[in-house]
Amino acid sequence: MSAKQGEYLRGILGGADEEDTAEPVPERPRRTNAILSRTNTIERLASGELRQVTEMRLDPGRCRIWEGNARRYEMLNEAACSDLIESIIADGGQKIPAVVRRVQDDPDHEYEVIVGTRRHWTISWLRKNSYPDMTFLVRLETLDDEAAFRLADLENRARKDVSDLERAWNYKLALTSYYGGRQKRMAERLRITQGWLSKMLSVADLPTEIIEAFPNFDSIALNVGYEIASALGTKRREEILRTAAEIRAEQNELRNRGDVLLDGKKVATRLLATPTPKLRNEPLQIKKGGRTVTSLVSKTRGAITIRVHNPADLNDADIGDAVARLIKTALKR
DNA sequence: TGGTGTTACTCTCTAACTTG
DNA sequence: CAAGTTAGAGAGTAACACCA
């Protein structure tokens, strides 16, 4: 974690300094059947105040996943978590705690996982597969939804283990849920630029047809997704969607045959290579009172040539207005 | 085989521009 | 005028080729 991220994290959690010393506190008796062991330590905050930090080992079955989490829990499987499964077995248990908060409204769960969805999935899987004694190591925090979102996002950014597309969907949801639809406010709170957030949000709107042309979520990088989203805003939209449908059919065929799917790069290249439909043939003109004022002579990459018809019969305002409208329309073609 | 340089790519930012 | 969008650039990094 960078110094900048560390400072940001202290803002979310209340100012704990990384170099502060921690004093162990005698373990308290078990409070619920979810808690298998519990350790409290005292941390000194940057402000000088002391803060209690609680780490516990839990039964993962008593924890639910926070719905504001970017990662799609249902997409996790043995292959996606193989690295974590191996490292936890090698270490003899989970070493890096997840972050949870207490929930009161759910008879089946006592805690909610804010950060560490993969760790939760992996420990749950190991308990069912030869390691029934594995416990879920967590740090207990008191966080509102917005702080939970920022903490989870910081973790995802640092670990880079959530795809750009999942993150984009998560941002879109957060924008309305926590920031009243205000991108500026959200960018400030997350300490990201407005420009970057804007790109992220446009990726979140990619239609299903496009997403299904790619082999998986991970293969839709931010810049690729953004380029496609931008292209969908032009006259190429229908053509691009048609190409996406073709690619999706090919991917399904490859999948059925057990062959390797077209990778994200190839898919993006094909989608973006979709040509712009031919311009309409009718001449572009601006009329006033039934007579043509301006017309388009030619349009090239760097220049637009305009003809003004009978300028001596027109006033400057009408000419100016007609020229401006013609240029605007020509640029859209 | 390991070190070094080059290239391509990604991530994030800035600043100019557009929109309501 | 504030908020949002966009293009382009810089920094960092991964992948690759080349050479001693």
PDB file of C-alpha atoms in Angstrom, chain A residues 38-289:
ATOM      1  CA  ARG A  38     -11.164 -13.418  19.682  1.00  0.00           C
ATOM      2  CA  THR A  39      -8.212 -11.074  20.312  1.00  0.00           C
ATOM      3  CA  ASN A  40      -8.373  -7.413  21.236  1.00  0.00           C
ATOM      4  CA  THR A  41      -5.418  -5.067  20.851  1.00  0.00           C
ATOM      5  CA  ILE A  42      -5.080  -1.348  21.463  1.00  0.00           C
ATOM      6  CA  GLU A  43      -3.728   0.835  18.649  1.00  0.00           C
ATOM      7  CA  ARG A  44      -2.523   4.376  19.108  1.00  0.00           C
ATOM      8  CA  LEU A  45      -4.025   6.687  16.484  1.00  0.00           C
ATOM      9  CA  ALA A  46      -2.106   9.467  14.739  1.00  0.00           C
ATOM     10  CA  SER A  47      -4.071  11.917  16.914  1.00  0.00           C
ATOM     11  CA  GLY A  48      -2.719  10.227  20.061  1.00  0.00           C
ATOM     12  CA  GLU A  49      -6.049   8.615  20.918  1.00  0.00           C
ATOM     13  CA  LEU A  50      -6.221   4.902  21.636  1.00  0.00           C
ATOM     14  CA  ARG A  51      -8.401   2.615  19.563  1.00  0.00           C
ATOM     15  CA  GLN A  52      -9.401  -0.993  20.216  1.00  0.00           C
ATOM     16  CA  VAL A  53      -8.850  -3.391  17.318  1.00  0.00           C
ATOM     17  CA  THR A  54     -10.720  -6.698  17.417  1.00  0.00           C
ATOM     18  CA  GLU A  55      -9.559  -9.712  15.426  1.00  0.00           C
ATOM     19  CA  MET A  56     -11.616 -12.898  15.503  1.00  0.00           C
ATOM     20  CA  ARG A  57     -11.721 -16.342  14.006  1.00  0.00           C
ATOM     21  CA  LEU A  58     -15.246 -17.023  12.788  1.00  0.00           C
ATOM     22  CA  ASP A  59     -17.382 -19.766  11.331  1.00  0.00           C
ATOM     23  CA  PRO A  60     -17.707 -18.467   7.720  1.00  0.00           C
ATOM     24  CA  GLY A  61     -21.234 -19.885   7.583  1.00  0.00           C
ATOM     25  CA  ARG A  62     -22.325 -17.189  10.036  1.00  0.00           C
ATOM     26  CA  CYS A  63     -21.051 -14.389   7.759  1.00  0.00           C
ATOM     27  CA  ARG A  64     -22.873 -13.035   4.741  1.00  0.00           C
ATOM     28  CA  ILE A  65     -21.326 -11.038   1.889  1.00  0.00           C
ATOM     29  CA  TRP A  66     -22.118  -7.330   1.867  1.00  0.00           C
ATOM     30  CA  GLU A  67     -24.257  -6.604  -1.183  1.00  0.00           C
ATOM     31  CA  GLY A  68     -22.231  -3.461  -1.954  1.00  0.00           C
ATOM     32  CA  ASN A  69     -19.197  -5.628  -2.712  1.00  0.00           C
ATOM     33  CA  ALA A  70     -17.789  -5.340  -6.238  1.00  0.00           C
ATOM     34  CA  ARG A  71     -16.925  -9.011  -6.514  1.00  0.00           C
ATOM     35  CA  ARG A  72     -19.672 -11.350  -7.702  1.00  0.00           C
ATOM     36  CA  TYR A  73     -19.600 -14.157  -5.151  1.00  0.00           C
ATOM     37  CA  GLU A  74     -21.504 -16.521  -7.466  1.00  0.00           C
ATOM     38  CA  MET A  75     -18.696 -16.204 -10.041  1.00  0.00           C
ATOM     39  CA  LEU A  76     -16.093 -17.579  -7.600  1.00  0.00           C
ATOM     40  CA  ASN A  77     -15.002 -21.180  -8.018  1.00  0.00           C
ATOM     41  CA  GLU A  78     -12.084 -23.485  -7.299  1.00  0.00           C
ATOM     42  CA  ALA A  79     -10.162 -22.326 -10.377  1.00  0.00           C
ATOM     43  CA  ALA A  80     -10.608 -18.626  -9.598  1.00  0.00           C
ATOM     44  CA  CYS A  81      -9.397 -19.141  -6.007  1.00  0.00           C
ATOM     45  CA  SER A  82      -6.742 -21.830  -6.629  1.00  0.00           C
ATOM     46  CA  ASP A  83      -3.854 -19.506  -5.704  1.00  0.00           C
ATOM     47  CA  LEU A  84      -5.508 -18.581  -2.411  1.00  0.00           C
ATOM     48  CA  ILE A  85      -6.430 -22.201  -1.630  1.00  0.00           C
ATOM     49  CA  GLU A  86      -2.790 -23.225  -2.107  1.00  0.00           C
ATOM     50  CA  SER A  87      -1.356 -20.368  -0.049  1.00  0.00           C
ATOM     51  CA  ILE A  88      -3.774 -20.872   2.863  1.00  0.00           C
ATOM     52  CA  ILE A  89      -2.990 -24.610   2.971  1.00  0.00           C
ATOM     53  CA  ALA A  90       0.751 -23.844   2.781  1.00  0.00           C
ATOM     54  CA  ASP A  91       0.475 -21.288   5.617  1.00  0.00           C
ATOM     55  CA  GLY A  92      -1.622 -23.633   7.761  1.00  0.00           C
ATOM     56  CA  GLY A  93      -4.540 -21.189   7.758  1.00  0.00           C
ATOM     57  CA  GLN A  94      -5.574 -17.694   6.733  1.00  0.00           C
ATOM     58  CA  LYS A  95      -2.996 -15.077   7.763  1.00  0.00           C
ATOM     59  CA  ILE A  96      -4.412 -11.813   6.380  1.00  0.00           C
ATOM     60  CA  PRO A  97      -7.710 -10.893   8.046  1.00  0.00           C
ATOM     61  CA  ALA A  98     -10.804  -9.959   6.107  1.00  0.00           C
ATOM     62  CA  VAL A  99     -12.858  -6.985   7.313  1.00  0.00           C
ATOM     63  CA  VAL A 100     -16.359  -7.525   8.674  1.00  0.00           C
ATOM     64  CA  ARG A 101     -19.032  -5.522  10.449  1.00  0.00           C
ATOM     65  CA  ARG A 102     -21.756  -6.687  12.820  1.00  0.00           C
ATOM     66  CA  VAL A 103     -25.286  -7.171  11.457  1.00  0.00           C
ATOM     67  CA  GLN A 104     -28.412  -7.201  13.618  1.00  0.00           C
ATOM     68  CA  ASP A 105     -31.212  -7.785  11.111  1.00  0.00           C
ATOM     69  CA  ASP A 106     -30.442 -11.345  10.002  1.00  0.00           C
ATOM     70  CA  PRO A 107     -31.137 -14.452  12.134  1.00  0.00           C
ATOM     71  CA  ASP A 108     -28.816 -16.559   9.947  1.00  0.00           C
ATOM     72  CA  HIS A 109     -25.789 -14.270   9.981  1.00  0.00           C
ATOM     73  CA  GLU A 110     -24.015 -12.223  12.636  1.00  0.00           C
ATOM     74  CA  TYR A 111     -21.364 -10.562  10.468  1.00  0.00           C
ATOM     75  CA  GLU A 112     -21.109  -9.092   7.001  1.00  0.00           C
ATOM     76  CA  VAL A 113     -17.936  -9.351   4.884  1.00  0.00           C
ATOM     77  CA  ILE A 114     -16.840  -5.938   3.601  1.00  0.00           C
ATOM     78  CA  VAL A 115     -13.363  -6.878   2.372  1.00  0.00           C
ATOM     79  CA  GLY A 116     -12.156 -10.445   1.751  1.00  0.00           C
ATOM     80  CA  THR A 117     -14.867 -12.126  -0.312  1.00  0.00           C
ATOM     81  CA  ARG A 118     -12.371 -14.532  -1.915  1.00  0.00           C
ATOM     82  CA  ARG A 119     -10.943 -15.386   1.491  1.00  0.00           C
ATOM     83  CA  HIS A 120     -14.480 -16.131   2.738  1.00  0.00           C
ATOM     84  CA  TRP A 121     -15.206 -18.336  -0.292  1.00  0.00           C
ATOM     85  CA  THR A 122     -11.868 -20.157   0.047  1.00  0.00           C
ATOM     86  CA  ILE A 123     -12.212 -20.880   3.790  1.00  0.00           C
ATOM     87  CA  SER A 124     -15.799 -22.080   3.229  1.00  0.00           C
ATOM     88  CA  TRP A 125     -14.587 -24.337   0.414  1.00  0.00           C
ATOM     89  CA  LEU A 126     -11.666 -25.721   2.456  1.00  0.00           C
ATOM     90  CA  ARG A 127     -13.997 -26.537   5.385  1.00  0.00           C
ATOM     91  CA  LYS A 128     -16.068 -28.660   2.994  1.00  0.00           C
ATOM     92  CA  ASN A 129     -13.010 -30.216   1.336  1.00  0.00           C
ATOM     93  CA  SER A 130     -10.682 -31.971   3.805  1.00  0.00           C
ATOM     94  CA  TYR A 131     -10.074 -28.985   6.131  1.00  0.00           C
ATOM     95  CA  PRO A 132     -13.137 -28.802   8.454  1.00  0.00           C
ATOM     96  CA  ASP A 133     -11.148 -26.940  11.140  1.00  0.00           C
ATOM     97  CA  MET A 134     -10.244 -23.947   8.961  1.00  0.00           C
ATOM     98  CA  THR A 135     -11.505 -20.688  10.488  1.00  0.00           C
ATOM     99  CA  PHE A 136     -12.238 -17.327   8.896  1.00  0.00           C
ATOM    100  CA  LEU A 137      -9.859 -14.664  10.251  1.00  0.00           C
ATOM    101  CA  VAL A 138     -11.440 -11.209  10.357  1.00  0.00           C
ATOM    102  CA  ARG A 139     -10.970  -7.725  11.760  1.00  0.00           C
ATOM    103  CA  LEU A 140     -14.144  -6.201  13.156  1.00  0.00           C
ATOM    104  CA  GLU A 141     -14.899  -2.608  12.101  1.00  0.00           C
ATOM    105  CA  THR A 142     -17.810  -0.240  12.627  1.00  0.00           C
ATOM    106  CA  LEU A 143     -18.526   1.245   9.205  1.00  0.00           C
ATOM    107  CA  ASP A 144     -21.491   2.843   7.488  1.00  0.00           C
ATOM    108  CA  ASP A 145     -22.239   1.812   3.879  1.00  0.00           C
ATOM    109  CA  GLU A 146     -20.273   4.634   2.295  1.00  0.00           C
ATOM    110  CA  ALA A 147     -17.174   4.007   4.425  1.00  0.00           C
ATOM    111  CA  ALA A 148     -17.527   0.274   3.723  1.00  0.00           C
ATOM    112  CA  PHE A 149     -17.656   1.004   0.007  1.00  0.00           C
ATOM    113  CA  ARG A 150     -14.533   3.162   0.150  1.00  0.00           C
ATOM    114  CA  LEU A 151     -12.640   0.586   2.185  1.00  0.00           C
ATOM    115  CA  ALA A 152     -13.660  -2.251  -0.163  1.00  0.00           C
ATOM    116  CA  ASP A 153     -12.714  -0.148  -3.182  1.00  0.00           C
ATOM    117  CA  LEU A 154      -9.310   0.701  -1.726  1.00  0.00           C
ATOM    118  CA  GLU A 155      -8.675  -2.998  -1.148  1.00  0.00           C
ATOM    119  CA  ASN A 156      -9.792  -3.903  -4.669  1.00  0.00           C
ATOM    120  CA  ARG A 157      -7.599  -1.229  -6.194  1.00  0.00           C
ATOM    121  CA  ALA A 158      -4.562  -2.352  -4.186  1.00  0.00           C
ATOM    122  CA  ARG A 159      -5.033  -6.052  -4.900  1.00  0.00           C
ATOM    123  CA  LYS A 160      -6.289  -5.650  -8.476  1.00  0.00           C
ATOM    124  CA  ASP A 161      -8.330  -8.821  -8.043  1.00  0.00           C
ATOM    125  CA  VAL A 162     -11.667  -7.415  -9.229  1.00  0.00           C
ATOM    126  CA  SER A 163     -12.187  -6.902 -12.949  1.00  0.00           C
ATOM    127  CA  ASP A 164     -12.657  -3.385 -14.321  1.00  0.00           C
ATOM    128  CA  LEU A 165     -16.165  -4.298 -15.413  1.00  0.00           C
ATOM    129  CA  GLU A 166     -17.214  -5.513 -11.958  1.00  0.00           C
ATOM    130  CA  ARG A 167     -15.685  -2.402 -10.471  1.00  0.00           C
ATOM    131  CA  ALA A 168     -17.526  -0.222 -12.985  1.00  0.00           C
ATOM    132  CA  TRP A 169     -20.874  -1.811 -12.062  1.00  0.00           C
ATOM    133  CA  ASN A 170     -20.035  -1.346  -8.407  1.00  0.00           C
ATOM    134  CA  TYR A 171     -19.225   2.343  -8.985  1.00  0.00           C
ATOM    135  CA  LYS A 172     -22.468   2.897 -10.836  1.00  0.00           C
ATOM    136  CA  LEU A 173     -24.460   1.429  -7.962  1.00  0.00           C
ATOM    137  CA  ALA A 174     -22.462   3.408  -5.400  1.00  0.00           C
ATOM    138  CA  LEU A 175     -22.978   6.655  -7.299  1.00  0.00           C
ATOM    139  CA  THR A 176     -26.732   6.519  -6.755  1.00  0.00           C
ATOM    140  CA  SER A 177     -26.655   4.721  -3.379  1.00  0.00           C
ATOM    141  CA  TYR A 178     -24.101   6.857  -1.520  1.00  0.00           C
ATOM    142  CA  TYR A 179     -23.406  10.010  -3.532  1.00  0.00           C
ATOM    143  CA  GLY A 180     -26.832  11.124  -4.756  1.00  0.00           C
ATOM    144  CA  GLY A 181     -25.753  10.684  -8.394  1.00  0.00           C
ATOM    145  CA  ARG A 182     -23.012  13.311  -7.978  1.00  0.00           C
ATOM    146  CA  GLN A 183     -19.829  12.185  -9.739  1.00  0.00           C
ATOM    147  CA  LYS A 184     -17.838  15.123  -8.436  1.00  0.00           C
ATOM    148  CA  ARG A 185     -18.646  14.252  -4.839  1.00  0.00           C
ATOM    149  CA  MET A 186     -17.882  10.573  -5.420  1.00  0.00           C
ATOM    150  CA  ALA A 187     -14.537  11.343  -7.106  1.00  0.00           C
ATOM    151  CA  GLU A 188     -13.529  13.579  -4.203  1.00  0.00           C
ATOM    152  CA  ARG A 189     -14.453  10.961  -1.590  1.00  0.00           C
ATOM    153  CA  LEU A 190     -12.624   8.160  -3.423  1.00  0.00           C
ATOM    154  CA  ARG A 191      -9.677  10.437  -4.246  1.00  0.00           C
ATOM    155  CA  ILE A 192      -9.855   9.650  -7.936  1.00  0.00           C
ATOM    156  CA  THR A 193     -10.220  12.137 -10.777  1.00  0.00           C
ATOM    157  CA  GLN A 194     -13.575  13.025 -12.270  1.00  0.00           C
ATOM    158  CA  GLY A 195     -12.274  12.083 -15.711  1.00  0.00           C
ATOM    159  CA  TRP A 196     -11.326   8.610 -14.681  1.00  0.00           C
ATOM    160  CA  LEU A 197     -14.620   8.085 -12.839  1.00  0.00           C
ATOM    161  CA  SER A 198     -16.501   9.243 -15.915  1.00  0.00           C
ATOM    162  CA  LYS A 199     -14.711   6.611 -18.035  1.00  0.00           C
ATOM    163  CA  MET A 200     -15.433   3.930 -15.445  1.00  0.00           C
ATOM    164  CA  LEU A 201     -19.136   4.769 -15.411  1.00  0.00           C
ATOM    165  CA  SER A 202     -19.412   4.651 -19.193  1.00  0.00           C
ATOM    166  CA  VAL A 203     -17.977   1.107 -19.110  1.00  0.00           C
ATOM    167  CA  ALA A 204     -20.682   0.149 -16.602  1.00  0.00           C
ATOM    168  CA  ASP A 205     -23.283   0.883 -19.296  1.00  0.00           C
ATOM    169  CA  LEU A 206     -21.878  -1.541 -21.869  1.00  0.00           C
ATOM    170  CA  PRO A 207     -24.804  -3.583 -23.216  1.00  0.00           C
ATOM    171  CA  THR A 208     -25.072  -7.319 -22.512  1.00  0.00           C
ATOM    172  CA  GLU A 209     -24.540  -8.139 -26.211  1.00  0.00           C
ATOM    173  CA  ILE A 210     -21.059  -6.611 -26.024  1.00  0.00           C
ATOM    174  CA  ILE A 211     -20.120  -8.219 -22.690  1.00  0.00           C
ATOM    175  CA  GLU A 212     -21.194 -11.660 -23.906  1.00  0.00           C
ATOM    176  CA  ALA A 213     -18.870 -11.403 -26.912  1.00  0.00           C
ATOM    177  CA  PHE A 214     -15.882 -11.428 -24.523  1.00  0.00           C
ATOM    178  CA  PRO A 215     -14.603 -14.663 -22.976  1.00  0.00           C
ATOM    179  CA  ASN A 216     -14.943 -13.336 -19.399  1.00  0.00           C
ATOM    180  CA  PHE A 217     -15.247 -10.150 -17.315  1.00  0.00           C
ATOM    181  CA  ASP A 218     -11.485  -9.938 -16.770  1.00  0.00           C
ATOM    182  CA  SER A 219     -10.848  -9.536 -20.485  1.00  0.00           C
ATOM    183  CA  ILE A 220     -12.755  -6.219 -20.625  1.00  0.00           C
ATOM    184  CA  ALA A 221     -10.118  -3.720 -19.492  1.00  0.00           C
ATOM    185  CA  LEU A 222     -11.139  -0.160 -18.705  1.00  0.00           C
ATOM    186  CA  ASN A 223      -9.598   1.429 -21.788  1.00  0.00           C
ATOM    187  CA  VAL A 224     -10.965  -1.215 -24.156  1.00  0.00           C
ATOM    188  CA  GLY A 225     -14.406  -0.987 -22.579  1.00  0.00           C
ATOM    189  CA  TYR A 226     -14.308   2.769 -22.762  1.00  0.00           C
ATOM    190  CA  GLU A 227     -13.303   2.789 -26.422  1.00  0.00           C
ATOM    191  CA  ILE A 228     -16.200   0.464 -27.254  1.00  0.00           C
ATOM    192  CA  ALA A 229     -18.637   2.488 -25.141  1.00  0.00           C
ATOM    193  CA  SER A 230     -17.574   5.636 -27.030  1.00  0.00           C
ATOM    194  CA  ALA A 231     -17.988   3.910 -30.399  1.00  0.00           C
ATOM    195  CA  LEU A 232     -21.492   2.808 -29.384  1.00  0.00           C
ATOM    196  CA  GLY A 233     -22.403   6.468 -29.081  1.00  0.00           C
ATOM    197  CA  THR A 234     -21.825   6.985 -32.823  1.00  0.00           C
ATOM    198  CA  LYS A 235     -23.560   5.853 -36.012  1.00  0.00           C
ATOM    199  CA  ARG A 236     -21.553   2.644 -35.794  1.00  0.00           C
ATOM    200  CA  ARG A 237     -23.694   1.384 -32.888  1.00  0.00           C
ATOM    201  CA  GLU A 238     -25.962  -0.996 -34.813  1.00  0.00           C
ATOM    202  CA  GLU A 239     -23.036  -2.418 -36.809  1.00  0.00           C
ATOM    203  CA  ILE A 240     -20.998  -2.962 -33.643  1.00  0.00           C
ATOM    204  CA  LEU A 241     -23.903  -4.746 -31.939  1.00  0.00           C
ATOM    205  CA  ARG A 242     -24.317  -6.947 -35.022  1.00  0.00           C
ATOM    206  CA  THR A 243     -20.597  -7.809 -34.938  1.00  0.00           C
ATOM    207  CA  ALA A 244     -20.878  -8.548 -31.209  1.00  0.00           C
ATOM    208  CA  ALA A 245     -23.725 -10.990 -31.882  1.00  0.00           C
ATOM    209  CA  GLU A 246     -21.603 -12.773 -34.508  1.00  0.00           C
ATOM    210  CA  ILE A 247     -18.641 -13.018 -32.135  1.00  0.00           C
ATOM    211  CA  ARG A 248     -20.863 -14.304 -29.325  1.00  0.00           C
ATOM    212  CA  ALA A 249     -22.147 -17.085 -31.622  1.00  0.00           C
ATOM    213  CA  GLU A 250     -18.550 -17.999 -32.516  1.00  0.00           C
ATOM    214  CA  GLN A 251     -17.559 -18.056 -28.835  1.00  0.00           C
ATOM    215  CA  ASN A 252     -20.475 -20.379 -28.041  1.00  0.00           C
ATOM    216  CA  GLU A 253     -19.380 -22.721 -30.818  1.00  0.00           C
ATOM    217  CA  LEU A 254     -15.797 -22.719 -29.532  1.00  0.00           C
ATOM    218  CA  ARG A 255     -17.061 -23.309 -25.984  1.00  0.00           C
ATOM    219  CA  ASN A 256     -19.217 -26.255 -27.100  1.00  0.00           C
ATOM    220  CA  ARG A 257     -16.251 -27.804 -28.926  1.00  0.00           C
ATOM    221  CA  GLY A 258     -14.049 -27.306 -25.874  1.00  0.00           C
ATOM    222  CA  ASP A 259     -11.707 -25.040 -27.860  1.00  0.00           C
ATOM    223  CA  VAL A 260      -9.906 -21.934 -26.608  1.00  0.00           C
ATOM    224  CA  LEU A 261     -12.159 -18.846 -26.841  1.00  0.00           C
ATOM    225  CA  LEU A 262     -11.219 -15.688 -28.740  1.00  0.00           C
ATOM    226  CA  ASP A 263      -9.323 -13.525 -26.259  1.00  0.00           C
ATOM    227  CA  GLY A 264     -10.411 -10.054 -25.191  1.00  0.00           C
ATOM    228  CA  LYS A 265      -7.908  -8.308 -27.424  1.00  0.00           C
ATOM    229  CA  LYS A 266      -9.152 -10.057 -30.567  1.00  0.00           C
ATOM    230  CA  VAL A 267     -12.783  -9.375 -29.636  1.00  0.00           C
ATOM    231  CA  ALA A 268     -12.112  -5.682 -29.017  1.00  0.00           C
ATOM    232  CA  THR A 269     -10.161  -5.322 -32.270  1.00  0.00           C
ATOM    233  CA  ARG A 270     -13.016  -6.851 -34.268  1.00  0.00           C
ATOM    234  CA  LEU A 271     -15.672  -4.737 -32.567  1.00  0.00           C
ATOM    235  CA  LEU A 272     -13.711  -1.524 -33.102  1.00  0.00           C
ATOM    236  CA  ALA A 273     -12.895  -2.404 -36.716  1.00  0.00           C
ATOM    237  CA  THR A 274     -16.616  -2.205 -37.546  1.00  0.00           C
ATOM    238  CA  PRO A 275     -16.878   0.385 -40.333  1.00  0.00           C
ATOM    239  CA  THR A 276     -18.939   3.563 -40.146  1.00  0.00           C
ATOM    240  CA  PRO A 277     -22.059   3.279 -42.328  1.00  0.00           C
ATOM    241  CA  LYS A 278     -21.922   5.314 -45.554  1.00  0.00           C
ATOM    242  CA  LEU A 279     -23.098   8.908 -45.332  1.00  0.00           C
ATOM    243  CA  ARG A 280     -26.505   9.685 -46.669  1.00  0.00           C
ATOM    244  CA  ASN A 281     -26.369  10.939 -50.258  1.00  0.00           C
ATOM    245  CA  GLU A 282     -28.726  13.878 -50.014  1.00  0.00           C
ATOM    246  CA  PRO A 283     -26.882  17.246 -49.965  1.00  0.00           C
ATOM    247  CA  LEU A 284     -26.626  19.001 -46.635  1.00  0.00           C
ATOM    248  CA  GLN A 285     -28.347  22.416 -46.750  1.00  0.00           C
ATOM    249  CA  ILE A 286     -29.641  25.018 -44.334  1.00  0.00           C
ATOM    250  CA  LYS A 287     -32.763  26.859 -45.513  1.00  0.00           C
ATOM    251  CA  LYS A 288     -34.574  29.982 -44.334  1.00  0.00           C
ATOM    252  CA  GLY A 289     -37.964  31.106 -45.643  1.00  0.00           C
TER     253      GLY A 289
END
